[in-house]
Tab-separated table of C-alpha atoms in Angstrom:
chain	number	residue	atom	x	y	z
X	1	UNK	CA	117.062	110.647	68.060
X	2	UNK	CA	120.877	110.322	68.198
X	3	UNK	CA	123.834	111.743	66.259
X	4	UNK	CA	122.734	115.348	66.094
X	5	UNK	CA	124.997	118.350	66.616
X	6	UNK	CA	125.283	120.199	69.979
X	7	UNK	CA	121.956	121.345	71.271
X	8	UNK	CA	120.252	124.611	72.015
X	9	UNK	CA	117.318	124.434	74.360
X	10	UNK	CA	114.575	126.983	74.963
X	11	UNK	CA	112.497	126.322	78.041
X	12	UNK	CA	109.382	127.917	79.430
X	13	UNK	CA	108.371	126.739	82.889
X	14	UNK	CA	105.131	128.102	84.301
X	15	UNK	CA	103.840	127.527	87.798
X	16	UNK	CA	102.684	124.020	88.651
X	17	UNK	CA	98.958	123.462	88.241
X	18	UNK	CA	97.068	120.412	89.451
X	19	UNK	CA	93.795	119.001	88.274
X	20	UNK	CA	91.865	116.807	90.639
X	21	UNK	CA	88.659	114.801	90.495
X	22	UNK	CA	85.947	116.300	92.660
X	23	UNK	CA	83.046	115.042	94.743
X	24	UNK	CA	84.253	111.445	94.519
X	25	UNK	CA	82.811	111.014	91.011
X	26	UNK	CA	86.070	109.725	89.532
X	27	UNK	CA	86.039	107.824	86.252
X	28	UNK	CA	82.651	108.201	84.533
X	29	UNK	CA	83.282	105.390	82.008
X	30	UNK	CA	81.515	102.147	82.990
X	31	UNK	CA	83.397	98.878	82.590
X	32	UNK	CA	86.558	100.808	81.612
X	33	UNK	CA	88.752	97.703	81.278
X	34	UNK	CA	86.103	95.557	79.553
X	35	UNK	CA	85.987	93.092	82.457
X	36	UNK	CA	82.232	92.555	82.668
X	37	UNK	CA	80.319	90.784	79.933
X	38	UNK	CA	76.810	89.602	79.179
X	39	UNK	CA	78.157	86.512	77.470
X	40	UNK	CA	81.825	85.728	76.959
X	41	UNK	CA	82.794	86.772	73.406
X	42	UNK	CA	83.098	83.925	70.907
X	43	UNK	CA	83.594	85.523	67.484
X	44	UNK	CA	84.350	88.721	65.579
X	45	UNK	CA	82.138	91.760	66.188
X	46	UNK	CA	81.038	90.837	69.714
X	47	UNK	CA	81.438	94.298	71.274
X	48	UNK	CA	77.773	94.261	72.358
X	49	UNK	CA	78.677	91.435	74.793
X	50	UNK	CA	80.808	93.866	76.846
X	51	UNK	CA	78.568	95.420	79.503
X	52	UNK	CA	77.709	99.016	78.592
X	53	UNK	CA	79.172	99.056	75.066
X	54	UNK	CA	77.323	99.344	71.748
X	55	UNK	CA	77.879	99.003	68.028
X	56	UNK	CA	76.413	102.241	66.687
X	57	UNK	CA	75.010	100.763	63.462
X	58	UNK	CA	72.977	98.068	65.195
X	59	UNK	CA	74.523	95.261	63.143
X	60	UNK	CA	76.636	92.281	64.085
X	61	UNK	CA	78.071	91.236	60.714
X	62	UNK	CA	79.493	92.714	57.504
X	63	UNK	CA	78.641	94.974	55.686
X	64	UNK	CA	77.987	96.679	59.028
X	65	UNK	CA	81.149	97.825	60.788
X	66	UNK	CA	81.715	95.471	63.720
X	67	UNK	CA	84.082	96.478	66.552
X	68	UNK	CA	85.422	93.555	68.543
X	69	UNK	CA	85.504	92.319	72.130
X	70	UNK	CA	88.158	89.955	73.474
X	71	UNK	CA	88.426	88.281	76.862
X	72	UNK	CA	90.511	85.684	78.668
X	73	UNK	CA	87.267	83.731	79.127
X	74	UNK	CA	86.313	84.097	75.473
X	75	UNK	CA	86.361	81.265	72.981
X	76	UNK	CA	87.589	80.819	69.434
X	77	UNK	CA	88.947	83.929	67.731
X	78	UNK	CA	87.796	86.132	70.632
X	79	UNK	CA	89.902	84.500	73.341
X	80	UNK	CA	92.954	86.351	74.608
X	81	UNK	CA	95.849	86.376	74.075
X	82	UNK	CA	95.843	84.729	70.608
X	83	UNK	CA	92.989	86.431	68.772
X	84	UNK	CA	92.193	86.629	65.074
X	85	UNK	CA	93.314	90.288	65.141
X	86	UNK	CA	96.690	89.656	66.762
X	87	UNK	CA	98.476	88.427	69.857
X	88	UNK	CA	97.842	90.684	72.835
X	89	UNK	CA	97.603	90.311	76.618
X	90	UNK	CA	95.214	92.656	78.434
X	91	UNK	CA	96.944	95.512	80.184
X	92	UNK	CA	94.534	95.428	83.103
X	93	UNK	CA	92.279	92.539	84.101
X	94	UNK	CA	90.983	90.117	81.475
X	95	UNK	CA	89.344	92.036	78.604
X	96	UNK	CA	90.100	94.453	75.758
X	97	UNK	CA	88.237	95.897	72.759
X	98	UNK	CA	89.356	96.389	69.153
X	99	UNK	CA	88.369	98.553	66.186
X	100	UNK	CA	89.356	99.471	62.600
X	101	UNK	CA	90.241	103.084	61.724
X	102	UNK	CA	91.082	102.530	58.032
X	103	UNK	CA	90.259	99.738	55.565
X	104	UNK	CA	91.876	99.690	52.132
X	105	UNK	CA	89.333	97.165	50.856
X	106	UNK	CA	86.217	99.167	51.825
X	107	UNK	CA	86.463	102.942	51.309
X	108	UNK	CA	85.540	105.072	54.322
X	109	UNK	CA	85.000	102.029	56.552
X	110	UNK	CA	84.942	102.922	60.264
X	111	UNK	CA	84.377	100.988	63.489
X	112	UNK	CA	83.320	102.826	66.671
X	113	UNK	CA	83.164	101.922	70.355
X	114	UNK	CA	80.155	103.601	71.983
X	115	UNK	CA	79.342	103.767	75.707
X	116	UNK	CA	76.866	105.717	77.867
X	117	UNK	CA	78.647	107.554	80.701
X	118	UNK	CA	77.809	106.985	84.356
X	119	UNK	CA	77.330	110.742	84.860
X	120	UNK	CA	76.682	113.642	82.519
X	121	UNK	CA	79.575	116.009	81.922
X	122	UNK	CA	79.089	119.547	83.201
X	123	UNK	CA	79.262	122.587	80.936
X	124	UNK	CA	82.418	124.605	81.496
X	125	UNK	CA	84.164	121.888	83.501
X	126	UNK	CA	87.598	120.537	82.538
X	127	UNK	CA	87.968	116.802	81.980
X	128	UNK	CA	90.873	114.395	81.692
X	129	UNK	CA	90.634	111.642	79.038
X	130	UNK	CA	93.112	108.759	78.860
X	131	UNK	CA	93.384	105.270	77.382
X	132	UNK	CA	95.976	102.651	76.402
X	133	UNK	CA	96.374	101.253	72.869
X	134	UNK	CA	98.437	98.704	70.959
X	135	UNK	CA	98.408	97.153	67.490
X	136	UNK	CA	99.337	93.769	69.078
X	137	UNK	CA	102.703	92.153	69.734
X	138	UNK	CA	102.508	89.657	66.865
X	139	UNK	CA	100.352	87.683	64.444
X	140	UNK	CA	99.136	90.992	63.048
X	141	UNK	CA	95.714	91.019	61.413
X	142	UNK	CA	96.222	94.506	60.002
X	143	UNK	CA	99.469	95.893	58.647
X	144	UNK	CA	98.803	99.618	58.957
X	145	UNK	CA	98.581	102.469	61.413
X	146	UNK	CA	96.599	105.691	60.971
X	147	UNK	CA	96.105	109.074	62.541
X	148	UNK	CA	92.798	110.618	63.659
X	149	UNK	CA	92.085	108.271	66.571
X	150	UNK	CA	89.667	110.429	68.492
X	151	UNK	CA	87.192	110.561	71.357
X	152	UNK	CA	83.888	112.369	70.717
X	153	UNK	CA	81.222	113.157	73.307
X	154	UNK	CA	77.513	113.383	72.439
X	155	UNK	CA	74.114	114.119	73.919
X	156	UNK	CA	72.572	110.691	73.502
X	157	UNK	CA	73.809	107.797	71.418
X	158	UNK	CA	74.635	108.711	67.804
X	159	UNK	CA	73.947	106.311	64.947
X	160	UNK	CA	76.226	105.063	62.199
X	161	UNK	CA	75.052	104.305	58.690
X	162	UNK	CA	76.347	100.747	58.087
X	163	UNK	CA	80.106	101.476	58.078
X	164	UNK	CA	80.299	105.145	57.089
X	165	UNK	CA	82.332	107.692	59.075
X	166	UNK	CA	80.564	109.768	61.725
X	167	UNK	CA	81.795	113.140	60.501
X	168	UNK	CA	82.132	115.286	63.629
X	169	UNK	CA	85.041	117.089	65.243
X	170	UNK	CA	86.008	114.980	68.268
X	171	UNK	CA	86.896	116.783	71.478
X	172	UNK	CA	90.283	115.009	71.584
X	173	UNK	CA	92.269	113.342	68.809
X	174	UNK	CA	95.665	111.821	67.978
X	175	UNK	CA	96.745	113.815	64.938
X	176	UNK	CA	99.837	111.780	63.980
X	177	UNK	CA	100.073	108.290	62.500
X	178	UNK	CA	100.245	105.833	65.390
X	179	UNK	CA	101.461	102.236	65.509
X	180	UNK	CA	102.948	100.332	68.453
X	181	UNK	CA	103.540	96.693	69.371
X	182	UNK	CA	103.341	97.409	73.112
X	183	UNK	CA	100.676	99.064	75.251
X	184	UNK	CA	101.040	102.852	75.021
X	185	UNK	CA	99.091	105.427	76.999
X	186	UNK	CA	97.599	108.622	75.554
X	187	UNK	CA	96.007	111.417	77.579
X	188	UNK	CA	94.180	114.671	76.857
X	189	UNK	CA	92.242	117.445	78.577
X	190	UNK	CA	89.232	119.357	77.259
X	191	UNK	CA	86.428	121.630	78.446
X	192	UNK	CA	82.865	120.340	78.160
X	193	UNK	CA	80.573	122.574	76.071
X	194	UNK	CA	77.422	120.572	76.822
X	195	UNK	CA	76.062	118.050	79.322
X	196	UNK	CA	77.411	115.153	77.285
X	197	UNK	CA	76.285	111.690	78.390
X	198	UNK	CA	77.700	109.437	75.646
X	199	UNK	CA	81.273	108.732	74.468
X	200	UNK	CA	82.473	107.293	71.135
X	201	UNK	CA	86.026	106.253	70.188
X	202	UNK	CA	87.215	105.873	66.586
X	203	UNK	CA	88.240	107.779	63.450
X	204	UNK	CA	85.848	110.645	62.689
X	205	UNK	CA	87.513	111.679	59.388
X	206	UNK	CA	87.031	110.258	55.900
X	207	UNK	CA	89.757	108.488	53.922
X	208	UNK	CA	90.759	111.662	52.074
X	209	UNK	CA	91.640	113.255	55.412
X	210	UNK	CA	93.224	110.209	57.049
X	211	UNK	CA	96.938	109.495	56.887
X	212	UNK	CA	98.093	105.893	57.081
X	213	UNK	CA	101.276	103.873	56.725
X	214	UNK	CA	102.279	100.201	56.490
X	215	UNK	CA	104.279	98.862	59.452
X	216	UNK	CA	103.995	95.045	59.414
X	217	UNK	CA	102.700	92.164	57.334
X	218	UNK	CA	98.941	91.632	57.380
X	219	UNK	CA	95.835	92.984	55.687
X	220	UNK	CA	95.820	96.574	54.422
X	221	UNK	CA	93.922	97.959	57.390
X	222	UNK	CA	94.651	99.927	60.565
X	223	UNK	CA	93.462	98.056	63.667
X	224	UNK	CA	93.812	98.957	67.364
X	225	UNK	CA	93.303	97.201	70.687
X	226	UNK	CA	92.246	99.489	73.550
X	227	UNK	CA	92.111	99.131	77.353
X	228	UNK	CA	91.759	101.159	80.574
X	229	UNK	CA	89.506	104.036	79.467
X	230	UNK	CA	89.297	106.945	81.886
X	231	UNK	CA	87.268	110.179	81.818
X	232	UNK	CA	86.961	112.338	84.910
X	233	UNK	CA	86.419	115.913	85.980
X	234	UNK	CA	89.445	117.946	86.992
X	235	UNK	CA	89.923	121.419	88.444
X	236	UNK	CA	93.028	123.586	88.988
X	237	UNK	CA	94.379	123.517	92.531
X	238	UNK	CA	97.613	124.833	94.019
X	239	UNK	CA	100.458	122.456	94.907
X	240	UNK	CA	103.984	122.912	96.176
X	241	UNK	CA	107.109	120.812	96.009
X	242	UNK	CA	107.417	119.877	92.324
X	243	UNK	CA	109.920	121.374	89.909
X	244	UNK	CA	110.105	119.953	86.375
X	245	UNK	CA	113.027	121.426	84.477
X	246	UNK	CA	115.604	120.824	81.779
X	247	UNK	CA	118.983	119.532	82.919
X	248	UNK	CA	122.121	118.862	80.865
X	249	UNK	CA	121.890	117.967	77.175
X	250	UNK	CA	123.993	115.222	75.611
X	251	UNK	CA	121.938	112.693	73.652
X	252	UNK	CA	118.411	114.112	73.833
X	253	UNK	CA	116.282	116.417	75.956
X	254	UNK	CA	117.205	115.860	79.603
X	255	UNK	CA	114.322	116.387	82.046
X	256	UNK	CA	114.757	116.429	85.819
X	257	UNK	CA	112.407	116.849	88.760
X	258	UNK	CA	111.687	116.046	92.392
X	259	UNK	CA	108.366	114.496	93.387
X	260	UNK	CA	106.469	116.513	96.026
X	261	UNK	CA	106.654	114.853	99.439
X	262	UNK	CA	102.867	115.002	99.902
X	263	UNK	CA	102.150	113.218	96.576
X	264	UNK	CA	104.169	110.037	96.979
X	265	UNK	CA	101.286	107.591	96.624
X	266	UNK	CA	99.712	106.368	93.406
X	267	UNK	CA	101.378	106.610	89.991
X	268	UNK	CA	103.240	109.329	88.093
X	269	UNK	CA	103.494	109.548	84.294
X	270	UNK	CA	105.925	111.649	82.253
X	271	UNK	CA	104.117	112.705	79.043
X	272	UNK	CA	105.117	114.400	75.777
X	273	UNK	CA	103.176	116.212	73.048
X	274	UNK	CA	103.950	118.095	69.847
X	275	UNK	CA	100.576	119.879	69.652
X	276	UNK	CA	99.616	120.442	73.334
X	277	UNK	CA	96.537	118.313	72.660
X	278	UNK	CA	97.543	114.654	72.447
X	279	UNK	CA	100.056	113.472	75.072
X	280	UNK	CA	101.906	110.167	74.930
X	281	UNK	CA	103.345	108.551	78.048
X	282	UNK	CA	107.139	108.236	77.974
X	283	UNK	CA	107.664	106.676	81.410
X	284	UNK	CA	105.740	105.760	84.541
X	285	UNK	CA	106.757	105.700	88.187
X	286	UNK	CA	105.084	104.129	91.199
X	287	UNK	CA	105.793	104.139	94.906
X	288	UNK	CA	106.057	100.353	94.857
X	289	UNK	CA	109.151	100.275	92.638
X	290	UNK	CA	111.050	102.624	94.914
X	291	UNK	CA	111.658	105.328	92.314
X	292	UNK	CA	109.690	107.956	94.190
X	293	UNK	CA	112.164	108.038	97.038
X	294	UNK	CA	114.788	109.565	94.758
X	295	UNK	CA	115.780	113.151	95.495
X	296	UNK	CA	116.348	113.893	91.817
X	297	UNK	CA	114.451	112.095	89.032
X	298	UNK	CA	115.775	112.214	85.466
X	299	UNK	CA	114.612	111.134	82.019
X	300	UNK	CA	116.552	111.647	78.761
X	301	UNK	CA	114.229	111.795	75.763
X	302	UNK	CA	116.436	110.366	73.011
X	303	UNK	CA	113.504	110.076	70.598
X	304	UNK	CA	113.109	113.864	70.272
X	305	UNK	CA	113.903	115.384	66.871
X	306	UNK	CA	115.809	118.689	66.482
X	307	UNK	CA	114.132	121.996	65.619
X	308	UNK	CA	110.754	121.020	67.097
X	309	UNK	CA	108.990	122.273	70.203
X	310	UNK	CA	108.097	119.430	72.557
X	311	UNK	CA	105.684	119.903	75.446
X	312	UNK	CA	106.315	117.837	78.570
X	313	UNK	CA	104.207	117.403	81.687
X	314	UNK	CA	103.862	115.104	84.685
X	315	UNK	CA	100.509	113.459	85.440
X	316	UNK	CA	99.734	112.058	88.884
X	317	UNK	CA	96.961	109.538	89.584
X	318	UNK	CA	96.574	108.951	93.328
X	319	UNK	CA	95.303	105.785	94.989
X	320	UNK	CA	91.732	107.144	94.868
X	321	UNK	CA	91.942	107.752	91.110
X	322	UNK	CA	92.182	111.549	91.362
X	323	UNK	CA	94.248	113.179	88.614
X	324	UNK	CA	96.613	116.144	88.696
X	325	UNK	CA	98.943	117.597	86.056
X	326	UNK	CA	102.037	119.743	86.119
X	327	UNK	CA	102.133	122.760	83.883
X	328	UNK	CA	104.081	122.398	80.641
X	329	UNK	CA	107.804	122.515	80.056
X	330	UNK	CA	108.551	123.523	76.452
X	331	UNK	CA	111.891	122.334	75.059
X	332	UNK	CA	113.632	122.241	71.688
X	333	UNK	CA	117.154	121.928	70.376
X	334	UNK	CA	118.751	123.084	67.151
X	335	UNK	CA	120.126	120.707	64.553
X	336	UNK	CA	122.324	121.596	61.592
X	337	UNK	CA	119.507	120.912	59.100
X	338	UNK	CA	115.864	122.107	59.041
X	339	UNK	CA	114.693	118.479	59.119
X	340	UNK	CA	115.530	115.029	60.433
X	341	UNK	CA	114.785	111.843	58.501
X	342	UNK	CA	114.784	108.191	59.487
X	343	UNK	CA	115.357	105.126	57.349
X	344	UNK	CA	112.694	103.795	54.985
X	345	UNK	CA	110.511	100.924	56.140
X	346	UNK	CA	109.604	98.274	55.296
X	347	UNK	CA	112.768	97.554	53.342
X	348	UNK	CA	112.853	95.334	51.231
X	349	UNK	CA	110.039	97.183	49.493
X	350	UNK	CA	107.098	95.731	47.587
X	351	UNK	CA	104.515	98.333	46.562
X	352	UNK	CA	104.925	100.879	49.361
X	353	UNK	CA	107.341	102.301	51.909
X	354	UNK	CA	107.360	104.837	54.739
X	355	UNK	CA	109.849	107.186	56.332
X	356	UNK	CA	109.775	109.032	59.639
X	357	UNK	CA	110.380	112.730	59.010
X	358	UNK	CA	110.503	115.734	61.331
X	359	UNK	CA	110.260	119.245	59.880
X	360	UNK	CA	111.410	122.310	61.788
X	361	UNK	CA	109.615	124.559	59.296
X	362	UNK	CA	106.874	124.280	56.697
X	363	UNK	CA	107.789	123.253	53.170
X	364	UNK	CA	107.494	120.737	50.348
X	365	UNK	CA	109.053	117.279	50.445
X	366	UNK	CA	109.898	116.193	46.894
X	367	UNK	CA	111.034	112.663	46.097
X	368	UNK	CA	112.374	111.095	42.903
X	369	UNK	CA	113.011	107.334	42.722
X	370	UNK	CA	115.291	105.883	40.076
X	371	UNK	CA	116.380	102.354	39.223
X	372	UNK	CA	120.015	101.292	38.806
X	373	UNK	CA	120.075	102.544	35.220
X	374	UNK	CA	119.028	106.022	36.373
X	375	UNK	CA	115.506	105.761	34.949
X	376	UNK	CA	112.913	107.655	36.966
X	377	UNK	CA	110.125	105.313	38.086
X	378	UNK	CA	108.316	107.488	40.638
X	379	UNK	CA	107.954	111.147	41.604
X	380	UNK	CA	105.965	112.853	44.353
X	381	UNK	CA	105.697	116.284	45.960
X	382	UNK	CA	103.729	117.144	49.077
X	383	UNK	CA	103.496	120.038	51.477
X	384	UNK	CA	104.029	119.376	55.170
X	385	UNK	CA	103.687	121.416	58.338
X	386	UNK	CA	106.088	121.755	61.241
X	387	UNK	CA	106.100	118.577	63.310
X	388	UNK	CA	106.659	114.830	63.222
X	389	UNK	CA	105.340	112.881	60.236
X	390	UNK	CA	105.239	109.400	58.758
X	391	UNK	CA	105.664	109.945	55.015
X	392	UNK	CA	103.972	107.079	53.187
X	393	UNK	CA	104.461	106.325	49.489
X	394	UNK	CA	102.397	103.866	47.428
X	395	UNK	CA	103.254	102.469	43.979
X	396	UNK	CA	100.684	101.318	41.442
X	397	UNK	CA	102.448	97.969	41.147
X	398	UNK	CA	105.077	96.020	43.044
X	399	UNK	CA	108.643	96.983	42.196
X	400	UNK	CA	110.650	94.565	40.119
X	401	UNK	CA	113.449	92.845	41.990
X	402	UNK	CA	116.516	95.058	42.279
X	403	UNK	CA	118.005	98.154	43.911
X	404	UNK	CA	116.488	101.641	43.711
X	405	UNK	CA	117.450	105.070	45.018
X	406	UNK	CA	114.999	107.585	46.477
X	407	UNK	CA	116.279	111.172	46.562
X	408	UNK	CA	114.365	113.583	48.797
X	409	UNK	CA	114.538	117.373	48.718
X	410	UNK	CA	113.390	119.734	51.455
X	411	UNK	CA	114.175	123.441	51.827
X	412	UNK	CA	117.111	123.297	49.437
X	413	UNK	CA	118.641	120.234	51.109
X	414	UNK	CA	118.672	116.725	49.648
X	415	UNK	CA	119.364	113.219	50.897
X	416	UNK	CA	119.063	109.726	49.425
X	417	UNK	CA	117.744	106.434	50.733
X	418	UNK	CA	118.477	103.014	49.197
X	419	UNK	CA	115.462	100.820	48.454
X	420	UNK	CA	115.702	97.071	47.923
X	421	UNK	CA	112.969	95.156	46.134
X	422	UNK	CA	113.004	91.387	46.438
X	423	UNK	CA	110.865	88.840	44.637
X	424	UNK	CA	108.097	87.487	46.857
X	425	UNK	CA	107.637	84.312	44.787
């Protein structure tokens, strides 16, 4: 995030800790890139054609929730890259899966990807979970993004009642509203509390506890493509030769490091989190592209907001698939205001709009929208916690064509955004 005042940074750098797969078990998710199929998918709801994967309600058509399977060798709406749900190329290999996390037209509608693991998890062991997601690069089926995209582990396959949410607390979860037109990686770690043998991916919260926002044209749903699932055991081990630290600050949080000489193979990922739970990949580095030979690596995070703690780490995946993590670097910088706000989108506005908002402290965000005559047409007040948010506002009806002004107040400060409403006829 640019155009903020000079920065103050607080850093905490603990010793470097690595986590590594043991006993050669590696990834316990079968068919992690959806390559293998029973029959090539040919229509919506064909997830059961992907080897190892199940639809938890046992149905293949509405009103049952029906997660999707897409493949280069598919036919019709299930053939990549131009599917009914959007245009997307697989990140790895030839297949991907897709699922709905929110559906405006059917309350509490949820789609889940279920798969039996190759090995049971062990009680007390730490595990790494990662996957890649996108909402497609074009031809969007769904217009929205949501939060609460989680991974839950079970003893045995759970069942879903038609399309209702499976109301459990997942072991890992993306707590912020997520929407991206490119493949984006997320990673987590957790400790197994049982000998889990089944994994489910989806939204495990009901509509009342799910945030969503409109990002593109399309149906009023949140839909995600997913690829490259990975779950494997990790354990702390000692390592030398890596120093992740904060360098100079000009236009964001400047991170610098040297790769350890004995870990040059495989891939490295620089990751960021706001809650120490869900990490998003900011950049990746491989030996093949020559970056690892550098004596001093650097990444400037220009997307960081002021007044928030960000947690950074490096994740290494070697050529054998073993995983290791650095310990966390915690960084923040002070802005003049207790918040930072982006522009409204989409704009022109029809019956809704969103705004990216970062709060350095808890408080209420109040908004009043007036037309050009000064008449108030909409008011809202909501409490928010410290962190990054997508504030989403919905009108009962489409706005009449014209110009409107939305004035926001937070912690005694106010700012205004201009809204344009254009006729869609």
